[in-house]
PDB file of C-alpha atoms and ligand atoms in Angstrom:
ATOM      1  CA  UNK A   1     -64.548  16.310  39.423  1.00 43.00           C
ATOM      2  CA  UNK A   2     -62.443  16.311  42.590  1.00 49.00           C
ATOM      3  CA  UNK A   3     -61.234  12.842  43.456  1.00 51.00           C
ATOM      4  CA  UNK A   4     -62.051  11.567  46.902  1.00 50.00           C
ATOM      5  CA  UNK A   5     -59.469  11.675  49.672  1.00 53.00           C
ATOM      6  CA  UNK A   6     -57.341   8.742  48.632  1.00 55.00           C
ATOM      7  CA  UNK A   7     -56.739   6.051  51.207  1.00 73.00           C
ATOM      8  CA  UNK A   8     -52.952   5.562  51.049  1.00 87.00           C
ATOM      9  CA  UNK A   9     -52.868   5.938  47.285  1.00 97.00           C
ATOM     10  CA  UNK A  10     -50.612   3.702  45.277  1.00 98.00           C
ATOM     11  CA  UNK A  11     -47.949   4.953  42.927  1.00 98.00           C
ATOM     12  CA  UNK A  12     -46.105   3.405  39.992  1.00 98.00           C
ATOM     13  CA  UNK A  13     -42.811   5.139  39.181  1.00 99.00           C
ATOM     14  CA  UNK A  14     -41.253   4.982  35.707  1.00 98.00           C
ATOM     15  CA  UNK A  15     -37.498   5.506  35.405  1.00 98.00           C
ATOM     16  CA  UNK A  16     -34.631   5.185  32.932  1.00 98.00           C
ATOM     17  CA  UNK A  17     -31.598   5.965  35.055  1.00 98.00           C
ATOM     18  CA  UNK A  18     -30.201   6.905  38.415  1.00 98.00           C
ATOM     19  CA  UNK A  19     -33.558   7.308  40.129  1.00 98.00           C
ATOM     20  CA  UNK A  20     -32.524  10.090  42.497  1.00 98.00           C
ATOM     21  CA  UNK A  21     -36.033  11.559  42.253  1.00 98.00           C
ATOM     22  CA  UNK A  22     -37.476   8.123  42.969  1.00 98.00           C
ATOM     23  CA  UNK A  23     -35.219   8.047  46.038  1.00 98.00           C
ATOM     24  CA  UNK A  24     -36.456  11.455  47.203  1.00 98.00           C
ATOM     25  CA  UNK A  25     -40.051  10.212  46.995  1.00 98.00           C
ATOM     26  CA  UNK A  26     -39.207   6.926  48.772  1.00 98.00           C
ATOM     27  CA  UNK A  27     -37.528   8.977  51.508  1.00 98.00           C
ATOM     28  CA  UNK A  28     -40.599  11.221  51.782  1.00 98.00           C
ATOM     29  CA  UNK A  29     -42.857   8.186  52.189  1.00 98.00           C
ATOM     30  CA  UNK A  30     -40.572   6.479  54.699  1.00 98.00           C
ATOM     31  CA  UNK A  31     -40.293   9.709  56.728  1.00 98.00           C
ATOM     32  CA  UNK A  32     -44.093   9.860  56.909  1.00 97.00           C
ATOM     33  CA  UNK A  33     -44.350  13.064  54.858  1.00 97.00           C
ATOM     34  CA  UNK A  34     -46.123  11.446  51.901  1.00 98.00           C
ATOM     35  CA  UNK A  35     -49.159   9.282  52.669  1.00 97.00           C
ATOM     36  CA  UNK A  36     -48.756   6.850  49.787  1.00 98.00           C
ATOM     37  CA  UNK A  37     -47.066   3.634  48.783  1.00 98.00           C
ATOM     38  CA  UNK A  38     -44.991   2.806  45.723  1.00 98.00           C
ATOM     39  CA  UNK A  39     -46.255  -0.499  44.374  1.00 98.00           C
ATOM     40  CA  UNK A  40     -43.912  -0.787  41.396  1.00 98.00           C
ATOM     41  CA  UNK A  41     -40.903   0.773  39.725  1.00 99.00           C
ATOM     42  CA  UNK A  42     -40.545   0.154  35.998  1.00 99.00           C
ATOM     43  CA  UNK A  43     -37.443   0.931  33.954  1.00 98.00           C
ATOM     44  CA  UNK A  44     -37.041   0.746  30.194  1.00 98.00           C
ATOM     45  CA  UNK A  45     -33.313   0.110  30.765  1.00 98.00           C
ATOM     46  CA  UNK A  46     -31.590  -2.777  32.486  1.00 98.00           C
ATOM     47  CA  UNK A  47     -28.987  -2.359  35.189  1.00 98.00           C
ATOM     48  CA  UNK A  48     -29.777   1.206  36.194  1.00 98.00           C
ATOM     49  CA  UNK A  49     -29.253   2.564  39.701  1.00 98.00           C
ATOM     50  CA  UNK A  50     -32.964   3.298  40.132  1.00 98.00           C
ATOM     51  CA  UNK A  51     -33.732  -0.436  40.072  1.00 98.00           C
ATOM     52  CA  UNK A  52     -31.155  -1.023  42.811  1.00 98.00           C
ATOM     53  CA  UNK A  53     -32.818   1.687  44.900  1.00 98.00           C
ATOM     54  CA  UNK A  54     -36.250   0.051  44.450  1.00 98.00           C
ATOM     55  CA  UNK A  55     -34.891  -3.376  45.362  1.00 98.00           C
ATOM     56  CA  UNK A  56     -33.184  -1.996  48.455  1.00 98.00           C
ATOM     57  CA  UNK A  57     -36.504  -0.614  49.674  1.00 98.00           C
ATOM     58  CA  UNK A  58     -38.439  -3.807  48.927  1.00 98.00           C
ATOM     59  CA  UNK A  59     -40.387  -2.322  46.014  1.00 98.00           C
ATOM     60  CA  UNK A  60     -41.408  -4.597  43.131  1.00 98.00           C
ATOM     61  CA  UNK A  61     -39.304  -3.607  40.142  1.00 98.00           C
ATOM     62  CA  UNK A  62     -39.421  -4.468  36.472  1.00 98.00           C
ATOM     63  CA  UNK A  63     -37.422  -3.912  33.323  1.00 98.00           C
ATOM     64  CA  UNK A  64     -39.515  -3.431  30.221  1.00 98.00           C
ATOM     65  CA  UNK A  65     -36.905  -3.113  27.505  1.00 98.00           C
ATOM     66  CA  UNK A  66     -38.096  -0.898  24.654  1.00 97.00           C
ATOM     67  CA  UNK A  67     -35.562  -2.428  22.240  1.00 96.00           C
ATOM     68  CA  UNK A  68     -37.534  -5.697  22.404  1.00 96.00           C
ATOM     69  CA  UNK A  69     -40.671  -4.085  20.974  1.00 97.00           C
ATOM     70  CA  UNK A  70     -41.484  -3.495  17.357  1.00 96.00           C
ATOM     71  CA  UNK A  71     -42.673   0.081  17.717  1.00 97.00           C
ATOM     72  CA  UNK A  72     -43.792   2.755  20.147  1.00 97.00           C
ATOM     73  CA  UNK A  73     -47.449   1.596  20.164  1.00 98.00           C
ATOM     74  CA  UNK A  74     -46.421  -1.954  20.960  1.00 98.00           C
ATOM     75  CA  UNK A  75     -44.154  -0.828  23.794  1.00 98.00           C
ATOM     76  CA  UNK A  76     -46.686   1.532  25.315  1.00 98.00           C
ATOM     77  CA  UNK A  77     -49.366  -1.171  25.205  1.00 98.00           C
ATOM     78  CA  UNK A  78     -47.071  -3.531  27.136  1.00 98.00           C
ATOM     79  CA  UNK A  79     -46.181  -0.749  29.560  1.00 98.00           C
ATOM     80  CA  UNK A  80     -49.857   0.057  30.118  1.00 98.00           C
ATOM     81  CA  UNK A  81     -50.627  -3.616  30.798  1.00 98.00           C
ATOM     82  CA  UNK A  82     -47.836  -3.834  33.357  1.00 98.00           C
ATOM     83  CA  UNK A  83     -48.783  -0.576  35.072  1.00 98.00           C
ATOM     84  CA  UNK A  84     -52.473  -1.482  35.217  1.00 98.00           C
ATOM     85  CA  UNK A  85     -51.732  -4.786  36.947  1.00 98.00           C
ATOM     86  CA  UNK A  86     -50.859  -2.556  39.910  1.00 98.00           C
ATOM     87  CA  UNK A  87     -53.987  -0.414  39.571  1.00 98.00           C
ATOM     88  CA  UNK A  88     -52.168   2.788  40.620  1.00 98.00           C
ATOM     89  CA  UNK A  89     -53.775   6.070  41.644  1.00 98.00           C
ATOM     90  CA  UNK A  90     -50.761   7.990  40.370  1.00 98.00           C
ATOM     91  CA  UNK A  91     -48.035   7.430  37.792  1.00 98.00           C
ATOM     92  CA  UNK A  92     -44.784   9.318  38.367  1.00 98.00           C
ATOM     93  CA  UNK A  93     -42.348   9.852  35.519  1.00 98.00           C
ATOM     94  CA  UNK A  94     -38.968  10.250  37.203  1.00 98.00           C
ATOM     95  CA  UNK A  95     -36.392  10.611  34.480  1.00 98.00           C
ATOM     96  CA  UNK A  96     -38.306   8.259  32.168  1.00 98.00           C
ATOM     97  CA  UNK A  97     -36.644   9.213  28.903  1.00 96.00           C
ATOM     98  CA  UNK A  98     -39.273   8.034  26.421  1.00 97.00           C
ATOM     99  CA  UNK A  99     -41.753   9.851  24.263  1.00 96.00           C
ATOM    100  CA  UNK A 100     -45.186   8.439  25.070  1.00 98.00           C
ATOM    101  CA  UNK A 101     -48.004   7.761  22.627  1.00 98.00           C
ATOM    102  CA  UNK A 102     -51.131   9.891  22.843  1.00 98.00           C
ATOM    103  CA  UNK A 103     -53.358   6.948  23.755  1.00 98.00           C
ATOM    104  CA  UNK A 104     -51.040   5.968  26.603  1.00 98.00           C
ATOM    105  CA  UNK A 105     -51.022   9.511  27.965  1.00 98.00           C
ATOM    106  CA  UNK A 106     -54.785   9.876  27.629  1.00 98.00           C
ATOM    107  CA  UNK A 107     -55.344   6.623  29.506  1.00 98.00           C
ATOM    108  CA  UNK A 108     -53.744   8.258  32.574  1.00 98.00           C
ATOM    109  CA  UNK A 109     -55.239  11.713  32.143  1.00 98.00           C
ATOM    110  CA  UNK A 110     -55.058  13.643  35.398  1.00 98.00           C
ATOM    111  CA  UNK A 111     -53.037  10.995  37.183  1.00 98.00           C
ATOM    112  CA  UNK A 112     -49.591  11.165  35.603  1.00 98.00           C
ATOM    113  CA  UNK A 113     -46.903  13.647  36.677  1.00 98.00           C
ATOM    114  CA  UNK A 114     -43.522  14.479  35.161  1.00 98.00           C
ATOM    115  CA  UNK A 115     -40.536  16.464  36.379  1.00 98.00           C
ATOM    116  CA  UNK A 116     -38.548  18.425  33.851  1.00 98.00           C
ATOM    117  CA  UNK A 117     -35.217  20.185  34.430  1.00 98.00           C
ATOM    118  CA  UNK A 118     -36.150  23.665  33.222  1.00 98.00           C
ATOM    119  CA  UNK A 119     -38.526  26.489  33.948  1.00 98.00           C
ATOM    120  CA  UNK A 120     -41.169  25.369  31.459  1.00 98.00           C
ATOM    121  CA  UNK A 121     -42.321  26.475  28.957  1.00 98.00           C
ATOM    122  CA  UNK A 122     -38.640  27.320  28.395  1.00 98.00           C
ATOM    123  CA  UNK A 123     -36.302  24.556  27.220  1.00 98.00           C
ATOM    124  CA  UNK A 124     -38.575  21.619  26.543  1.00 98.00           C
ATOM    125  CA  UNK A 125     -36.716  18.464  25.482  1.00 97.00           C
ATOM    126  CA  UNK A 126     -33.075  17.576  26.121  1.00 97.00           C
ATOM    127  CA  UNK A 127     -29.867  19.368  27.247  1.00 98.00           C
ATOM    128  CA  UNK A 128     -31.786  21.961  29.191  1.00 98.00           C
ATOM    129  CA  UNK A 129     -28.841  23.125  31.350  1.00 98.00           C
ATOM    130  CA  UNK A 130     -26.544  23.667  28.376  1.00 98.00           C
ATOM    131  CA  UNK A 131     -29.267  25.533  26.509  1.00 98.00           C
ATOM    132  CA  UNK A 132     -30.053  27.764  29.502  1.00 98.00           C
ATOM    133  CA  UNK A 133     -26.362  28.743  29.797  1.00 98.00           C
ATOM    134  CA  UNK A 134     -26.040  29.316  26.044  1.00 98.00           C
ATOM    135  CA  UNK A 135     -29.143  31.505  26.107  1.00 98.00           C
ATOM    136  CA  UNK A 136     -27.479  33.598  28.857  1.00 98.00           C
ATOM    137  CA  UNK A 137     -30.377  33.049  31.201  1.00 98.00           C
ATOM    138  CA  UNK A 138     -29.869  34.412  34.703  1.00 98.00           C
ATOM    139  CA  UNK A 139     -32.162  31.847  36.284  1.00 98.00           C
ATOM    140  CA  UNK A 140     -33.079  28.246  35.643  1.00 98.00           C
ATOM    141  CA  UNK A 141     -34.998  25.598  37.534  1.00 98.00           C
ATOM    142  CA  UNK A 142     -37.295  22.618  37.449  1.00 98.00           C
ATOM    143  CA  UNK A 143     -40.999  22.111  36.826  1.00 98.00           C
ATOM    144  CA  UNK A 144     -43.549  19.469  37.769  1.00 98.00           C
ATOM    145  CA  UNK A 145     -46.497  19.178  35.408  1.00 98.00           C
ATOM    146  CA  UNK A 146     -49.425  16.956  34.553  1.00 98.00           C
ATOM    147  CA  UNK A 147     -48.596  14.902  31.476  1.00 98.00           C
ATOM    148  CA  UNK A 148     -50.552  15.563  28.295  1.00 97.00           C
ATOM    149  CA  UNK A 149     -49.772  14.427  24.748  1.00 96.00           C
ATOM    150  CA  UNK A 150     -47.656  17.539  24.052  1.00 96.00           C
ATOM    151  CA  UNK A 151     -44.069  16.694  25.090  1.00 95.00           C
ATOM    152  CA  UNK A 152     -43.167  18.649  28.252  1.00 97.00           C
ATOM    153  CA  UNK A 153     -46.211  20.785  27.494  1.00 97.00           C
ATOM    154  CA  UNK A 154     -48.791  19.722  30.084  1.00 98.00           C
ATOM    155  CA  UNK A 155     -50.254  22.123  32.662  1.00 98.00           C
ATOM    156  CA  UNK A 156     -47.555  23.213  35.082  1.00 98.00           C
ATOM    157  CA  UNK A 157     -48.162  22.572  38.769  1.00 98.00           C
ATOM    158  CA  UNK A 158     -45.099  24.101  40.397  1.00 98.00           C
ATOM    159  CA  UNK A 159     -41.525  25.224  39.869  1.00 98.00           C
ATOM    160  CA  UNK A 160     -38.388  25.917  41.885  1.00 98.00           C
ATOM    161  CA  UNK A 161     -35.799  28.381  40.619  1.00 98.00           C
ATOM    162  CA  UNK A 162     -32.040  28.770  40.988  1.00 98.00           C
ATOM    163  CA  UNK A 163     -29.796  31.640  39.943  1.00 98.00           C
ATOM    164  CA  UNK A 164     -27.270  30.844  37.234  1.00 98.00           C
ATOM    165  CA  UNK A 165     -23.815  31.971  38.409  1.00 97.00           C
ATOM    166  CA  UNK A 166     -21.263  33.320  35.933  1.00 96.00           C
ATOM    167  CA  UNK A 167     -19.038  30.292  36.454  1.00 97.00           C
ATOM    168  CA  UNK A 168     -21.803  27.672  36.306  1.00 98.00           C
ATOM    169  CA  UNK A 169     -21.231  24.819  33.885  1.00 98.00           C
ATOM    170  CA  UNK A 170     -23.716  22.285  32.612  1.00 98.00           C
ATOM    171  CA  UNK A 171     -22.550  19.961  35.416  1.00 98.00           C
ATOM    172  CA  UNK A 172     -22.714  22.423  38.306  1.00 98.00           C
ATOM    173  CA  UNK A 173     -26.112  23.628  37.155  1.00 98.00           C
ATOM    174  CA  UNK A 174     -27.404  20.051  36.887  1.00 98.00           C
ATOM    175  CA  UNK A 175     -26.347  19.443  40.500  1.00 98.00           C
ATOM    176  CA  UNK A 176     -28.095  22.602  41.694  1.00 98.00           C
ATOM    177  CA  UNK A 177     -31.289  21.748  39.824  1.00 98.00           C
ATOM    178  CA  UNK A 178     -31.402  18.175  41.072  1.00 98.00           C
ATOM    179  CA  UNK A 179     -31.257  19.435  44.642  1.00 98.00           C
ATOM    180  CA  UNK A 180     -34.389  21.488  43.913  1.00 98.00           C
ATOM    181  CA  UNK A 181     -36.080  18.576  42.156  1.00 98.00           C
ATOM    182  CA  UNK A 182     -35.647  16.456  45.261  1.00 98.00           C
ATOM    183  CA  UNK A 183     -37.761  18.931  47.217  1.00 98.00           C
ATOM    184  CA  UNK A 184     -40.269  19.813  44.504  1.00 98.00           C
ATOM    185  CA  UNK A 185     -41.252  16.324  43.359  1.00 98.00           C
ATOM    186  CA  UNK A 186     -41.941  14.868  46.829  1.00 98.00           C
ATOM    187  CA  UNK A 187     -43.965  18.001  47.638  1.00 98.00           C
ATOM    188  CA  UNK A 188     -46.157  17.636  44.542  1.00 98.00           C
ATOM    189  CA  UNK A 189     -46.515  13.890  45.176  1.00 98.00           C
ATOM    190  CA  UNK A 190     -47.664  14.597  48.717  1.00 98.00           C
ATOM    191  CA  UNK A 191     -50.261  17.123  47.498  1.00 98.00           C
ATOM    192  CA  UNK A 192     -51.635  14.657  44.961  1.00 98.00           C
ATOM    193  CA  UNK A 193     -51.701  11.825  47.508  1.00 98.00           C
ATOM    194  CA  UNK A 194     -53.704  13.999  49.888  1.00 97.00           C
ATOM    195  CA  UNK A 195     -56.261  14.711  47.165  1.00 97.00           C
ATOM    196  CA  UNK A 196     -55.357  18.416  47.236  1.00 98.00           C
ATOM    197  CA  UNK A 197     -53.927  18.570  43.733  1.00 98.00           C
ATOM    198  CA  UNK A 198     -56.258  17.883  40.814  1.00 98.00           C
ATOM    199  CA  UNK A 199     -56.389  18.385  37.077  1.00 98.00           C
ATOM    200  CA  UNK A 200     -59.770  19.936  36.249  1.00 97.00           C
ATOM    201  CA  UNK A 201     -61.197  21.147  32.943  1.00 95.00           C
ATOM    202  CA  UNK A 202     -59.944  24.621  33.803  1.00 93.00           C
ATOM    203  CA  UNK A 203     -56.456  23.427  34.691  1.00 96.00           C
ATOM    204  CA  UNK A 204     -54.662  22.209  37.807  1.00 98.00           C
ATOM    205  CA  UNK A 205     -56.107  23.173  41.176  1.00 98.00           C
ATOM    206  CA  UNK A 206     -54.637  23.144  44.662  1.00 98.00           C
ATOM    207  CA  UNK A 207     -57.131  22.970  47.530  1.00 98.00           C
ATOM    208  CA  UNK A 208     -59.873  23.871  45.037  1.00 97.00           C
ATOM    209  CA  UNK A 209     -58.129  27.012  43.758  1.00 98.00           C
ATOM    210  CA  UNK A 210     -56.940  27.161  40.150  1.00 98.00           C
ATOM    211  CA  UNK A 211     -53.154  27.230  39.915  1.00 98.00           C
ATOM    212  CA  UNK A 212     -51.908  30.233  37.955  1.00 96.00           C
ATOM    213  CA  UNK A 213     -50.602  29.593  34.466  1.00 95.00           C
ATOM    214  CA  UNK A 214     -46.906  28.781  34.712  1.00 95.00           C
ATOM    215  CA  UNK A 215     -47.408  26.995  38.029  1.00 98.00           C
ATOM    216  CA  UNK A 216     -46.778  27.840  41.657  1.00 98.00           C
ATOM    217  CA  UNK A 217     -43.371  29.242  42.525  1.00 98.00           C
ATOM    218  CA  UNK A 218     -42.294  26.951  45.368  1.00 98.00           C
ATOM    219  CA  UNK A 219     -38.674  28.130  45.400  1.00 98.00           C
ATOM    220  CA  UNK A 220     -38.776  28.970  49.092  1.00 95.00           C
ATOM    221  CA  UNK A 221     -41.430  26.468  50.128  1.00 94.00           C
ATOM    222  CA  UNK A 222     -40.381  23.221  51.731  1.00 92.00           C
ATOM    223  CA  UNK A 223     -43.763  22.295  53.230  1.00 90.00           C
ATOM    224  CA  UNK A 224     -47.358  22.759  52.155  1.00 91.00           C
TER     225      UNK A 224
HETATM  226  C1  GAR B   1     -34.038  14.559  36.302  1.00 73.09           C
HETATM  227  O1  GAR B   1     -33.162  15.647  36.398  1.00 73.09           O
HETATM  228  C2  GAR B   1     -35.269  14.915  35.510  1.00 73.09           C
HETATM  229  O2  GAR B   1     -35.619  16.256  35.613  1.00 73.09           O
HETATM  230  C3  GAR B   1     -34.852  14.585  34.111  1.00 73.09           C
HETATM  231  O3  GAR B   1     -34.087  13.423  34.228  1.00 73.09           O
HETATM  232  C4  GAR B   1     -33.409  13.445  35.475  1.00 73.09           C
HETATM  233  C5  GAR B   1     -33.562  12.086  36.111  1.00 73.09           C
HETATM  234  O4  GAR B   1     -32.764  11.978  37.239  1.00 73.09           O
HETATM  235  N1  GAR B   1     -35.994  14.384  33.264  1.00 73.09           N
HETATM  236  C6  GAR B   1     -36.074  14.787  32.011  1.00 73.09           C
HETATM  237  O5  GAR B   1     -35.171  15.351  31.434  1.00 73.09           O
HETATM  238  C7  GAR B   1     -37.399  14.483  31.338  1.00 73.09           C
HETATM  239  N2  GAR B   1     -37.580  15.294  30.188  1.00 73.09           N
HETATM  240  P1  GAR B   1     -32.994  10.813  38.282  1.00 73.09           P
HETATM  241  O6  GAR B   1     -33.044   9.515  37.501  1.00 73.09           O
HETATM  242  O7  GAR B   1     -31.776  10.867  39.160  1.00 73.09           O
HETATM  243  O8  GAR B   1     -34.263  11.085  39.037  1.00 73.09           O
END
């Protein structure tokens, strides 16, 4: 079922670190490119740069420390309670480095996005840049997908690609990929906020058209 055109939809962003993707989305909102508001930023780690970014932009921010919870179910229940206090239309995982329980993921079916630093379905999990170099890949990239219980396995919405140069290291490649992420994630957020991007029973759709398996290649697309 298509959701209605959302009236300035609200977003909760989950982070664990530097929050550069959070920043790219804040910038997109403040520039008027994304018709949405971020109502809360939640980190599972204290003292991270992403919390400073939220504070600087006047966004409510919280630390929900996973080490203070007995197990994954207990943590995810607390996280769900905190998120739902804000009644968001969209949940954005922006470098949130936690495996989520199935019930948590199902609770936000069709309204939770993740960005992953690889051309999924290649290189799910960690150390994606190192693994892409070791595998002698000639290209690498980033993917935005709807979150489902399978880790990094949800339906892919869109990707941006970069060429791997002979002298690329894990660090140089990470820098290149992050630059692409900072275009791709705001773009996908904007599409969702405008009600143009949906997860249907037959997969993700953009403007009512089913997105091809593997996602849209938005490598050369800066606006949609
Ligand atoms: C991003 O590169 C994102 O793709 C990655 O964490 C980084 C967070 O950076 N996410 C994952 O690896 C999730 N599997 P940021 O905190 O600067 O946005």
